[in-house]
Amino acid sequence: MTMVDKHDTEWWKTGTIYQIYPRSFMDSDGDGIGDLKGIESRLDHLTYLGVDAVWISPFYPSPMKDFGYDVSDYTGIDPVFGNLDDFESLLAAIHARGLKLLLDFVPCHSSDQHPWFQASRSSRDDPKRDWYIWRDPKPDGSPPTNWIAEFGGSAWTLDEATGQYYYHAFLPEQPSINWLNPDARAAMLDVLQTWFDRGVDGFRVDAVENAVVNPEGGDNPPNPNWQGEGGPPRSLLGTHTKYQAETFEIAREMRRLGRTYHPEKVFVGEAYGTIEEVIRFYGDDHDGFHLPFNFLLIGAEWNPLVIASLVDAYEAALPAGAWPNWVLGNHDRARIASASRAGRAQAPVAAMMLLTLRGTPTIYQGEELGMENVEIPPERVVDPWEINLPGQGHGRDPVRTPLAWEEAPHGGFTTGEPWLPVDLRSEVTVSVLRRDPGSILNLHRDLLALRHREPALTLGDYRTVSVDDAVFAYERNYGDSRIGVALNFSDQPRPAVFEGEVLLSTEGDEATDDLRPNEGRVVRLI
Ligand code: GLC
Ligand code: MG
């Protein structure tokens, strides 16, 4: 019985989250940009897959300088995505299917077009001046510190009219909100409350390690280990700009608010950092985020020894009772099926690992289709990161291309001209993949069905059994139920590791003694 209860009340432990990037999921009105009605029209896909919750990237009013991560009204809907009625209808449809809905909260910055920032910049005496982070220039007129923005350039922009600089962790059009100001903080918490009252089940919290900067902070020191990776922003340490102590207090406040609802609202935190930094977001005694995203595998070398050591390090670092989670991709990072990551042949192994490690998995839309990075012709590049720092591999357009639903013009995504090109290969098209029992789509479906059937795969313990340069093998145990997972990262046959009933193989039903090249297996151990 306890198991059933758990399933009801703690869906975020046993369930799987599916990330929708709304511009690229489904377009209903032919403007080439996905929208809320489009999402609602394709909910069958999620039910077919068997995921439990949906997180939708921002669809709030936005000048779209950072494609919705520059919000000009936190409680509205951008007309490109629809309106509040469309939202209510979508939420009802999602709930009617027994799914949960998480939205995306962008706490660290608004758009420069947000009325709050317009007021803040209007004069030094405006009541909202302190809702953003303002400082005087250095005596020579230059920016107050050496802080570098994530998308390149100084993190300070001069407001000529009032003679001060404002801070922005990302684009100049994304001024950072001052969470140390109690009124700004209250206004941001009100935003959460508005959406909770509308019925959403929780939030993914954007870029939260940047929520607070040291108000007295001087220059950030150089990063002694920097070799060019990550671009200029990584050339400095985040001493005054990231993971400030107060940031964790903000996570606690969000959780406290979420706890005033029944069932409590769920928070997934987005923060890139060391394991130690990221797990601090769990809080003390579970008073922080339910699931601070674990990005250890999102850029890891696709090598079983490396991956197993990251899994072990994460398992060992988790505080008692903290629930783990795993992510292989999102709208910011190279797709897992791309050659630079696991690659096409290994994508099924990656999916099996994501859905059988201990912890809540998040699937980024298109992973279940084996989508790869799509090459974007230079004239179609729209991501500001690529535009500001061209040719350094930061561009995110290749991982944000629309889904192909049918063998139709633009994959049936739109009747118009899509905002980014659609990958029209039939092997990434939903309708084609559905018909093929051995497709990566049906593998995801089978894996998710297995997770729903086998508590060992959701609630069970984790133990690494063996790893070498080809095969990573682990066990998941729950009571008497023991399940082994063996993943062959190589293109050679390898010994099977586990004996028992094969519950699922990435290579289909036919049983073989050895693991086949690129095969992953889930085995019931006796
Ligand atoms: C997060 C988002 C990313 C966005 C950035 C600024 O990292 O995932 O897409 O550009 O925050 O909001
Ligand atoms: Mg549209």
Coordinates of C-alpha atoms and ligand atoms in Angstrom, one line a residue:
M1 CA 0.0 0.0 0.0
T2 CA 2.7 2.5 0.9
M3 CA 4.0 2.2 -2.7
V4 CA 0.7 3.3 -4.1
D5 CA 0.5 6.2 -1.7
K6 CA 4.0 7.2 -2.6
H7 CA 3.0 7.2 -6.2
D8 CA 0.1 9.5 -5.5
T9 CA 1.8 12.0 -3.3
E10 CA 5.4 12.0 -4.5
W11 CA 5.1 11.8 -8.2
W12 CA 8.3 13.8 -8.5
K13 CA 10.2 10.8 -7.1
T14 CA 8.8 8.0 -9.2
G15 CA 7.7 10.0 -12.3
T16 CA 9.5 11.1 -15.4
I17 CA 9.5 14.8 -16.5
Y18 CA 9.3 15.7 -20.2
Q19 CA 10.6 19.2 -21.2
I20 CA 8.6 21.0 -23.9
Y21 CA 10.4 23.9 -25.6
P22 CA 7.2 25.5 -26.8
R23 CA 8.5 27.3 -29.8
S24 CA 9.4 24.0 -31.4
F25 CA 6.8 21.4 -30.2
M26 CA 3.8 22.1 -32.4
D27 CA 2.5 25.2 -34.2
S28 CA -1.3 25.5 -34.4
D29 CA -1.7 28.8 -36.3
G30 CA 0.8 28.6 -39.1
D31 CA 3.1 31.4 -37.9
G32 CA 6.0 28.9 -37.8
I33 CA 6.3 29.1 -34.0
G34 CA 4.9 26.5 -31.7
D35 CA 2.2 27.5 -29.3
L36 CA -0.1 26.4 -26.4
K37 CA -2.9 25.1 -28.6
G38 CA -0.3 23.2 -30.6
I39 CA 0.9 21.5 -27.4
E40 CA -2.6 20.6 -26.4
S41 CA -3.2 19.1 -29.8
R42 CA -0.2 16.8 -29.4
L43 CA -0.7 15.6 -25.8
D44 CA -1.3 12.1 -27.2
H45 CA 2.4 11.9 -27.8
L46 CA 3.1 12.3 -24.0
T47 CA 0.4 9.7 -23.1
Y48 CA 1.8 7.3 -25.7
L49 CA 5.3 7.8 -24.3
G50 CA 4.2 7.3 -20.7
V51 CA 5.8 10.3 -19.0
D52 CA 4.3 11.7 -15.8
A53 CA 5.0 15.4 -15.8
V54 CA 5.6 18.2 -18.3
W55 CA 7.8 21.2 -17.9
I56 CA 7.2 23.9 -20.4
S57 CA 9.9 26.5 -21.1
P58 CA 8.8 30.1 -20.8
F59 CA 5.7 31.3 -22.8
Y60 CA 5.3 34.7 -21.0
P61 CA 5.2 38.0 -22.8
S62 CA 8.7 38.7 -24.0
P63 CA 10.6 40.7 -26.5
M64 CA 12.3 37.3 -27.2
K65 CA 15.8 38.6 -27.1
D66 CA 16.6 35.3 -25.3
F67 CA 13.5 33.5 -26.7
G68 CA 11.3 33.9 -23.6
Y69 CA 14.0 33.9 -20.9
D70 CA 13.6 37.7 -21.0
V71 CA 10.2 38.1 -19.4
S72 CA 8.3 41.4 -19.6
D73 CA 5.2 40.2 -17.7
Y74 CA 5.5 37.2 -15.4
T75 CA 1.9 36.3 -15.1
G76 CA 0.8 36.8 -18.8
I77 CA 1.0 34.7 -22.0
D78 CA 2.9 36.0 -25.0
P79 CA 0.4 36.3 -27.9
V80 CA 2.8 34.3 -30.1
F81 CA 2.0 31.3 -27.7
G82 CA -1.7 32.1 -27.2
N83 CA -3.7 33.6 -24.3
L84 CA -4.8 32.7 -20.8
D85 CA -7.8 30.8 -22.0
D86 CA -5.4 28.6 -24.1
F87 CA -3.4 28.1 -21.0
E88 CA -6.4 27.1 -18.8
S89 CA -7.5 24.7 -21.5
L90 CA -4.0 23.2 -21.8
L91 CA -3.7 22.8 -18.0
A92 CA -7.1 21.1 -17.8
A93 CA -6.1 18.7 -20.6
I94 CA -2.8 17.9 -19.0
H95 CA -4.5 17.2 -15.7
A96 CA -7.2 15.2 -17.3
R97 CA -4.5 12.8 -18.6
G98 CA -3.1 12.4 -15.1
L99 CA 0.0 14.5 -15.9
K100 CA 1.5 17.2 -13.8
L101 CA 2.5 20.6 -15.1
L102 CA 5.7 22.5 -14.2
L103 CA 6.3 26.0 -15.6
D104 CA 9.6 27.8 -15.9
F105 CA 10.3 30.6 -13.4
V106 CA 13.0 33.1 -14.4
P107 CA 13.8 34.7 -11.1
C108 CA 17.2 36.2 -11.8
H109 CA 16.3 38.7 -14.5
S110 CA 13.4 40.3 -16.3
S111 CA 13.3 41.8 -19.7
D112 CA 14.5 45.4 -19.9
Q113 CA 11.0 46.0 -21.2
H114 CA 9.4 44.9 -18.0
P115 CA 7.5 47.8 -16.3
W116 CA 9.5 47.2 -13.2
F117 CA 12.8 47.9 -15.0
Q118 CA 11.3 50.8 -16.9
A119 CA 10.4 52.3 -13.6
S120 CA 13.7 51.4 -12.0
R121 CA 15.7 53.1 -14.8
S122 CA 13.5 56.2 -14.9
S123 CA 15.3 57.9 -12.1
R124 CA 17.6 57.3 -9.2
D125 CA 14.8 58.2 -6.8
D126 CA 12.2 55.9 -8.3
P127 CA 10.7 53.5 -5.6
K128 CA 11.7 50.6 -7.8
R129 CA 15.3 51.8 -8.4
D130 CA 16.6 49.2 -5.9
W131 CA 14.6 46.4 -7.5
Y132 CA 17.5 46.0 -9.9
I133 CA 21.3 46.2 -9.3
W134 CA 22.7 49.7 -9.9
R135 CA 26.2 51.0 -9.2
D136 CA 28.2 54.1 -10.0
P137 CA 30.9 54.0 -12.7
K138 CA 34.5 53.8 -11.7
P139 CA 36.1 57.3 -11.6
D140 CA 37.2 56.9 -15.2
G141 CA 33.7 56.1 -16.2
S142 CA 34.3 52.4 -16.8
P143 CA 32.1 49.6 -15.4
P144 CA 32.2 49.1 -11.6
T145 CA 33.8 45.6 -11.7
N146 CA 35.3 43.1 -14.2
W147 CA 32.2 40.8 -14.1
I148 CA 31.5 39.1 -17.4
A149 CA 28.0 38.3 -18.8
E150 CA 27.2 34.7 -19.7
F151 CA 26.7 35.5 -23.3
G152 CA 29.9 37.6 -23.5
G153 CA 30.8 41.2 -22.8
S154 CA 30.7 43.2 -19.5
A155 CA 27.9 42.2 -17.2
W156 CA 27.4 46.0 -16.6
T157 CA 25.5 48.3 -19.0
L158 CA 25.6 52.1 -18.5
D159 CA 22.3 53.9 -18.3
E160 CA 23.2 57.2 -19.8
A161 CA 20.2 59.1 -18.5
T162 CA 20.8 58.3 -14.8
G163 CA 24.6 57.9 -15.0
Q164 CA 24.8 54.5 -13.3
Y165 CA 25.5 51.0 -14.5
Y166 CA 23.0 48.1 -14.1
Y167 CA 24.0 44.5 -13.7
H168 CA 22.9 41.7 -16.0
A169 CA 24.2 38.1 -15.7
F170 CA 23.1 37.4 -19.3
L171 CA 22.1 39.9 -22.0
P172 CA 21.9 43.7 -21.4
E173 CA 18.2 43.2 -22.2
Q174 CA 18.0 40.9 -19.2
P175 CA 18.7 43.2 -16.2
S176 CA 19.2 41.2 -13.0
I177 CA 16.6 41.5 -10.3
N178 CA 17.8 42.5 -6.8
W179 CA 16.5 39.7 -4.6
L180 CA 18.0 41.5 -1.6
N181 CA 15.3 44.1 -1.9
P182 CA 12.3 42.9 0.1
D183 CA 9.7 44.4 -2.2
A184 CA 11.2 42.9 -5.3
R185 CA 11.4 39.6 -3.5
A186 CA 7.8 39.7 -2.4
A187 CA 6.7 40.7 -6.0
M188 CA 8.5 37.7 -7.4
L189 CA 7.0 35.3 -4.8
D190 CA 3.6 36.7 -5.7
V191 CA 4.3 35.6 -9.3
L192 CA 4.7 32.0 -8.1
Q193 CA 1.5 32.3 -6.0
T194 CA -0.5 33.5 -9.0
W195 CA 0.5 30.4 -11.1
F196 CA 0.0 28.1 -8.1
D197 CA -3.5 29.5 -7.7
R198 CA -4.1 28.9 -11.4
G199 CA -3.3 25.2 -10.7
V200 CA 0.2 24.5 -11.9
D201 CA 2.0 21.8 -9.9
G202 CA 5.4 23.4 -9.6
F203 CA 8.3 25.2 -11.3
R204 CA 11.6 24.7 -12.9
V205 CA 13.7 27.6 -11.6
D206 CA 16.0 29.2 -14.1
A207 CA 19.7 29.9 -13.7
V208 CA 19.3 30.2 -10.0
E209 CA 23.0 30.2 -9.0
N210 CA 23.0 33.8 -10.3
A211 CA 20.1 35.0 -8.1
V212 CA 22.2 37.1 -5.8
V213 CA 25.5 39.0 -6.2
N214 CA 27.6 40.4 -3.5
P215 CA 26.4 44.0 -3.2
E216 CA 29.9 45.1 -2.1
G217 CA 31.7 42.7 -4.3
G218 CA 34.8 43.9 -6.3
D219 CA 36.4 42.2 -9.2
N220 CA 36.0 38.5 -9.6
P221 CA 39.5 36.7 -9.5
P222 CA 40.8 35.0 -12.6
N223 CA 40.0 31.3 -12.9
P224 CA 43.3 29.5 -12.6
N225 CA 42.0 26.3 -14.3
W226 CA 40.4 28.0 -17.3
Q227 CA 41.7 26.7 -20.7
G228 CA 39.1 28.5 -22.9
E229 CA 36.1 26.1 -22.3
G230 CA 32.8 27.8 -21.7
G231 CA 34.1 31.0 -23.3
P232 CA 35.1 34.3 -21.6
P233 CA 32.6 34.1 -18.6
R234 CA 34.4 31.1 -17.3
S235 CA 37.8 32.9 -17.4
L236 CA 36.8 34.4 -14.0
L237 CA 35.7 32.7 -10.8
G238 CA 32.1 33.5 -9.7
T239 CA 33.4 34.7 -6.2
H240 CA 31.0 37.6 -6.1
T241 CA 28.4 36.6 -8.6
K242 CA 27.4 33.0 -8.1
Y243 CA 26.3 30.7 -5.2
Q244 CA 26.1 33.6 -2.7
A245 CA 24.8 32.4 0.7
E246 CA 21.5 34.3 0.4
T247 CA 20.7 32.4 -2.8
F248 CA 19.9 29.3 -0.8
E249 CA 17.6 31.3 1.4
I250 CA 15.6 32.2 -1.7
A251 CA 15.2 28.5 -2.6
R252 CA 13.9 28.0 1.0
E253 CA 11.4 30.8 0.6
M254 CA 10.1 29.3 -2.6
R255 CA 9.7 25.9 -0.9
R256 CA 7.9 27.5 2.1
L257 CA 5.4 29.1 -0.2
G258 CA 4.9 25.8 -2.1
R259 CA 4.3 24.0 1.2
T260 CA 1.2 26.2 1.8
Y261 CA -0.5 24.1 -0.9
H262 CA -1.7 20.5 -0.7
P263 CA -0.1 18.6 -2.2
E264 CA 2.9 20.8 -1.9
K265 CA 4.2 22.4 -5.1
V266 CA 7.4 21.0 -6.6
F267 CA 10.6 22.9 -7.4
V268 CA 13.3 21.8 -9.8
G269 CA 16.4 24.1 -9.8
E270 CA 18.6 24.9 -12.7
A271 CA 22.2 25.5 -11.5
Y272 CA 25.4 24.6 -13.2
G273 CA 28.3 24.1 -10.7
T274 CA 30.2 21.5 -8.8
I275 CA 28.3 18.6 -7.2
E276 CA 28.9 20.3 -3.8
E277 CA 27.5 23.6 -4.9
V278 CA 24.4 22.1 -6.7
I279 CA 23.4 19.8 -3.8
R280 CA 23.3 22.7 -1.4
F281 CA 20.0 23.6 -3.2
Y282 CA 18.4 20.6 -1.4
G283 CA 18.6 22.8 1.7
D284 CA 19.0 21.7 5.2
D285 CA 16.5 19.1 6.2
H286 CA 14.7 19.2 2.8
D287 CA 13.7 22.8 2.9
G288 CA 15.2 23.7 -0.5
F289 CA 14.4 22.5 -4.0
H290 CA 13.0 19.0 -4.4
L291 CA 15.3 18.4 -7.4
P292 CA 18.3 20.6 -8.1
F293 CA 19.1 19.5 -11.6
N294 CA 22.0 17.1 -11.9
F295 CA 23.9 18.0 -15.0
L296 CA 26.9 15.7 -14.4
L297 CA 26.1 13.7 -17.5
I298 CA 25.0 16.6 -19.8
G299 CA 28.5 17.2 -21.1
A300 CA 30.4 14.1 -19.9
E301 CA 32.6 12.1 -22.2
W302 CA 30.7 9.1 -23.4
N303 CA 32.9 6.6 -21.8
P304 CA 31.6 4.0 -19.3
L305 CA 34.5 4.5 -16.8
V306 CA 33.9 8.3 -16.8
I307 CA 30.1 7.9 -16.5
A308 CA 30.2 5.3 -13.8
S309 CA 32.6 7.4 -11.7
L310 CA 30.2 10.4 -12.0
V311 CA 27.3 8.3 -11.0
D312 CA 29.2 7.0 -8.0
A313 CA 30.4 10.5 -7.0
Y314 CA 26.8 11.8 -7.2
E315 CA 25.3 9.0 -5.2
A316 CA 28.0 9.4 -2.6
A317 CA 27.6 13.2 -2.4
L318 CA 23.8 13.2 -2.0
P319 CA 22.7 14.3 1.5
A320 CA 20.6 11.7 3.4
G321 CA 17.1 11.6 2.0
A322 CA 17.8 13.9 -0.9
W323 CA 16.2 12.5 -4.0
P324 CA 18.5 12.1 -7.1
N325 CA 17.7 13.1 -10.7
W326 CA 19.3 12.7 -14.1
V327 CA 19.4 14.8 -17.3
L328 CA 21.1 14.1 -20.6
G329 CA 20.0 17.2 -22.5
N330 CA 18.0 20.4 -22.6
H331 CA 17.4 23.4 -24.9
D332 CA 20.9 24.7 -24.1
R333 CA 23.1 21.7 -24.7
A334 CA 24.2 19.5 -27.5
R335 CA 21.7 16.6 -28.1
I336 CA 22.7 13.2 -26.7
A337 CA 22.2 11.4 -30.1
S338 CA 24.7 13.8 -31.8
A339 CA 28.2 12.6 -32.7
S340 CA 29.7 15.0 -30.2
R341 CA 27.8 13.2 -27.4
A342 CA 26.8 9.6 -27.3
G343 CA 26.0 9.4 -31.0
R344 CA 23.3 7.7 -32.9
A345 CA 24.3 4.1 -32.2
Q346 CA 24.6 4.7 -28.5
A347 CA 21.4 6.8 -28.1
P348 CA 19.3 3.8 -27.1
V349 CA 21.9 2.9 -24.4
A350 CA 21.8 6.4 -23.2
A351 CA 18.0 6.3 -23.0
M352 CA 18.1 3.0 -21.0
M353 CA 20.6 4.5 -18.6
L354 CA 18.6 7.8 -18.1
L355 CA 15.5 5.8 -17.3
T356 CA 17.0 3.2 -15.0
L357 CA 19.5 5.1 -12.8
R358 CA 18.2 6.0 -9.4
G359 CA 16.3 9.2 -9.5
T360 CA 13.8 11.3 -11.5
P361 CA 14.7 11.5 -15.2
T362 CA 14.0 14.5 -17.4
I363 CA 13.6 13.9 -21.1
Y364 CA 14.2 16.8 -23.4
Q365 CA 11.7 16.9 -26.3
G366 CA 13.1 15.0 -29.3
E367 CA 15.4 12.8 -27.3
E368 CA 12.7 10.1 -27.6
L369 CA 13.0 10.6 -31.4
G370 CA 16.7 10.3 -31.5
M371 CA 16.9 13.9 -32.7
E372 CA 20.4 15.2 -33.3
N373 CA 21.8 18.7 -33.5
V374 CA 20.6 20.3 -36.8
E375 CA 23.0 22.4 -38.8
I376 CA 21.7 25.9 -39.1
P377 CA 22.7 27.9 -42.1
P378 CA 24.4 31.2 -41.0
E379 CA 21.6 33.4 -42.3
R380 CA 19.1 31.5 -40.0
V381 CA 21.1 31.8 -36.8
V382 CA 19.0 33.5 -34.1
D383 CA 20.5 32.5 -30.7
P384 CA 22.1 35.6 -29.1
W385 CA 24.9 33.5 -27.7
E386 CA 26.0 32.4 -31.1
I387 CA 25.5 35.9 -32.5
N388 CA 27.6 37.4 -29.7
L389 CA 30.4 34.8 -29.6
P390 CA 30.2 33.3 -33.1
G391 CA 31.9 30.0 -34.1
Q392 CA 32.8 29.0 -30.5
G393 CA 30.2 26.2 -30.3
H394 CA 27.8 28.1 -28.0
G395 CA 24.9 28.3 -30.4
R396 CA 21.7 26.7 -29.2
D397 CA 19.7 26.8 -32.3
P398 CA 20.8 23.4 -33.5
V399 CA 19.3 21.7 -30.4
R400 CA 16.0 23.8 -30.6
T401 CA 14.7 22.8 -34.0
P402 CA 11.1 21.8 -34.3
L403 CA 9.8 18.2 -33.9
A404 CA 8.7 16.4 -37.0
W405 CA 5.3 14.7 -36.5
E406 CA 4.4 13.3 -39.9
E407 CA 5.9 12.8 -43.3
A408 CA 4.5 16.2 -44.4
P409 CA 5.9 19.6 -45.4
H410 CA 7.9 20.8 -42.4
G411 CA 7.2 17.5 -40.7
G412 CA 3.6 18.6 -40.0
F413 CA 5.0 21.0 -37.4
T414 CA 3.6 24.1 -39.1
T415 CA 1.7 25.0 -42.2
G416 CA 3.9 28.1 -42.4
E417 CA 7.6 28.7 -42.5
P418 CA 9.2 27.2 -39.3
W419 CA 11.3 29.6 -37.2
L420 CA 14.2 27.1 -37.3
P421 CA 14.6 24.4 -40.0
V422 CA 12.9 21.0 -39.3
D423 CA 15.0 17.9 -39.5
L424 CA 13.0 16.0 -42.1
R425 CA 14.8 12.6 -41.9
S426 CA 12.1 10.0 -41.6
E427 CA 14.0 8.4 -38.8
V428 CA 13.2 11.3 -36.5
T429 CA 9.5 11.5 -37.4
V430 CA 7.0 10.6 -34.8
S431 CA 4.5 8.8 -37.0
V432 CA 7.3 6.7 -38.6
L433 CA 8.9 5.8 -35.3
R434 CA 5.6 4.8 -33.8
R435 CA 5.1 2.1 -36.5
D436 CA 8.5 0.6 -35.8
P437 CA 8.5 -1.6 -32.7
G438 CA 12.2 -1.4 -32.5
S439 CA 12.4 2.4 -32.7
I440 CA 14.0 4.7 -30.2
L441 CA 10.5 6.1 -29.5
N442 CA 9.1 2.7 -28.7
L443 CA 12.2 1.9 -26.6
H444 CA 11.4 5.0 -24.5
R445 CA 7.8 3.9 -24.2
D446 CA 8.8 0.4 -23.2
L447 CA 11.3 1.7 -20.6
L448 CA 8.7 4.1 -19.1
A449 CA 6.2 1.2 -18.9
L450 CA 8.8 -0.9 -17.2
R451 CA 9.5 1.9 -14.7
H452 CA 5.8 2.1 -13.9
R453 CA 5.6 -1.7 -13.4
E454 CA 8.9 -2.3 -11.4
P455 CA 9.3 -0.4 -8.2
A456 CA 12.9 -1.5 -8.1
L457 CA 13.5 0.9 -11.0
T458 CA 12.0 3.9 -9.3
L459 CA 12.3 3.4 -5.6
G460 CA 15.0 0.8 -5.5
D461 CA 18.5 1.2 -4.2
Y462 CA 21.4 1.7 -6.5
R463 CA 24.7 -0.3 -6.6
T464 CA 27.4 -0.2 -9.3
V465 CA 28.2 -3.8 -10.1
S466 CA 31.1 -3.5 -12.6
V467 CA 32.6 -1.2 -15.1
D468 CA 35.3 -1.5 -17.7
D469 CA 36.2 0.3 -20.9
A470 CA 33.1 -1.2 -22.6
V471 CA 30.3 -2.2 -20.1
F472 CA 28.8 -0.3 -17.2
A473 CA 26.6 -2.6 -15.0
Y474 CA 24.5 -1.8 -12.0
E475 CA 21.7 -3.2 -9.8
R476 CA 18.5 -1.7 -8.6
N477 CA 17.0 -3.5 -5.6
Y478 CA 13.7 -3.0 -3.8
G479 CA 12.7 -5.6 -1.3
D480 CA 13.0 -9.0 -3.0
S481 CA 12.9 -7.5 -6.4
R482 CA 16.4 -7.3 -8.0
I483 CA 17.0 -5.8 -11.4
G484 CA 20.3 -5.6 -13.2
V485 CA 21.1 -3.2 -16.0
A486 CA 24.1 -3.8 -18.3
L487 CA 25.0 -1.2 -20.9
N488 CA 27.5 -2.0 -23.7
F489 CA 29.1 1.3 -24.7
S490 CA 31.2 -0.5 -27.3
D491 CA 30.6 -1.7 -30.8
Q492 CA 31.8 -5.2 -29.9
P493 CA 30.0 -8.1 -28.3
R494 CA 30.8 -8.4 -24.5
P495 CA 30.0 -10.8 -21.7
A496 CA 26.4 -10.3 -20.4
V497 CA 27.3 -9.6 -16.7
F498 CA 23.9 -10.6 -15.5
E499 CA 22.0 -13.9 -15.8
G500 CA 18.3 -13.9 -15.5
E501 CA 15.1 -13.0 -17.4
V502 CA 15.8 -10.2 -19.9
L503 CA 13.0 -7.7 -19.3
L504 CA 14.0 -5.3 -22.1
S505 CA 16.9 -5.0 -24.6
T506 CA 17.7 -2.1 -26.8
E507 CA 18.2 -4.7 -29.5
G508 CA 14.8 -6.4 -29.5
D509 CA 13.5 -9.6 -28.1
E510 CA 15.8 -12.3 -29.5
A511 CA 17.9 -13.6 -26.6
T512 CA 21.7 -14.0 -27.0
D513 CA 24.3 -15.0 -24.4
D514 CA 26.6 -12.1 -24.9
L515 CA 25.7 -8.5 -24.9
R516 CA 25.5 -7.4 -28.6
P517 CA 27.4 -4.3 -29.8
N518 CA 25.7 -1.2 -28.5
E519 CA 23.2 -3.2 -26.5
G520 CA 21.7 -2.3 -23.2
R521 CA 19.7 -4.8 -21.2
V522 CA 17.4 -4.8 -18.2
V523 CA 17.5 -8.2 -16.5
R524 CA 15.4 -9.6 -13.6
L525 CA 17.9 -11.3 -11.2
I526 CA 16.9 -14.3 -9.3
Ligands
GLC1 C1 19.0 29.3 -18.4 C2 18.2 28.9 -19.6 C3 18.7 29.5 -20.9 C4 18.7 31.0 -20.7 C5 19.4 31.4 -19.5 C6 19.1 32.9 -19.1 O1 20.3 28.7 -18.5 O2 18.1 27.5 -19.7 O3 18.1 29.1 -22.0 O4 19.3 31.6 -21.8 O5 19.0 30.7 -18.3 O6 17.8 33.0 -18.6
MG2 MG 2.1 29.4 -33.7

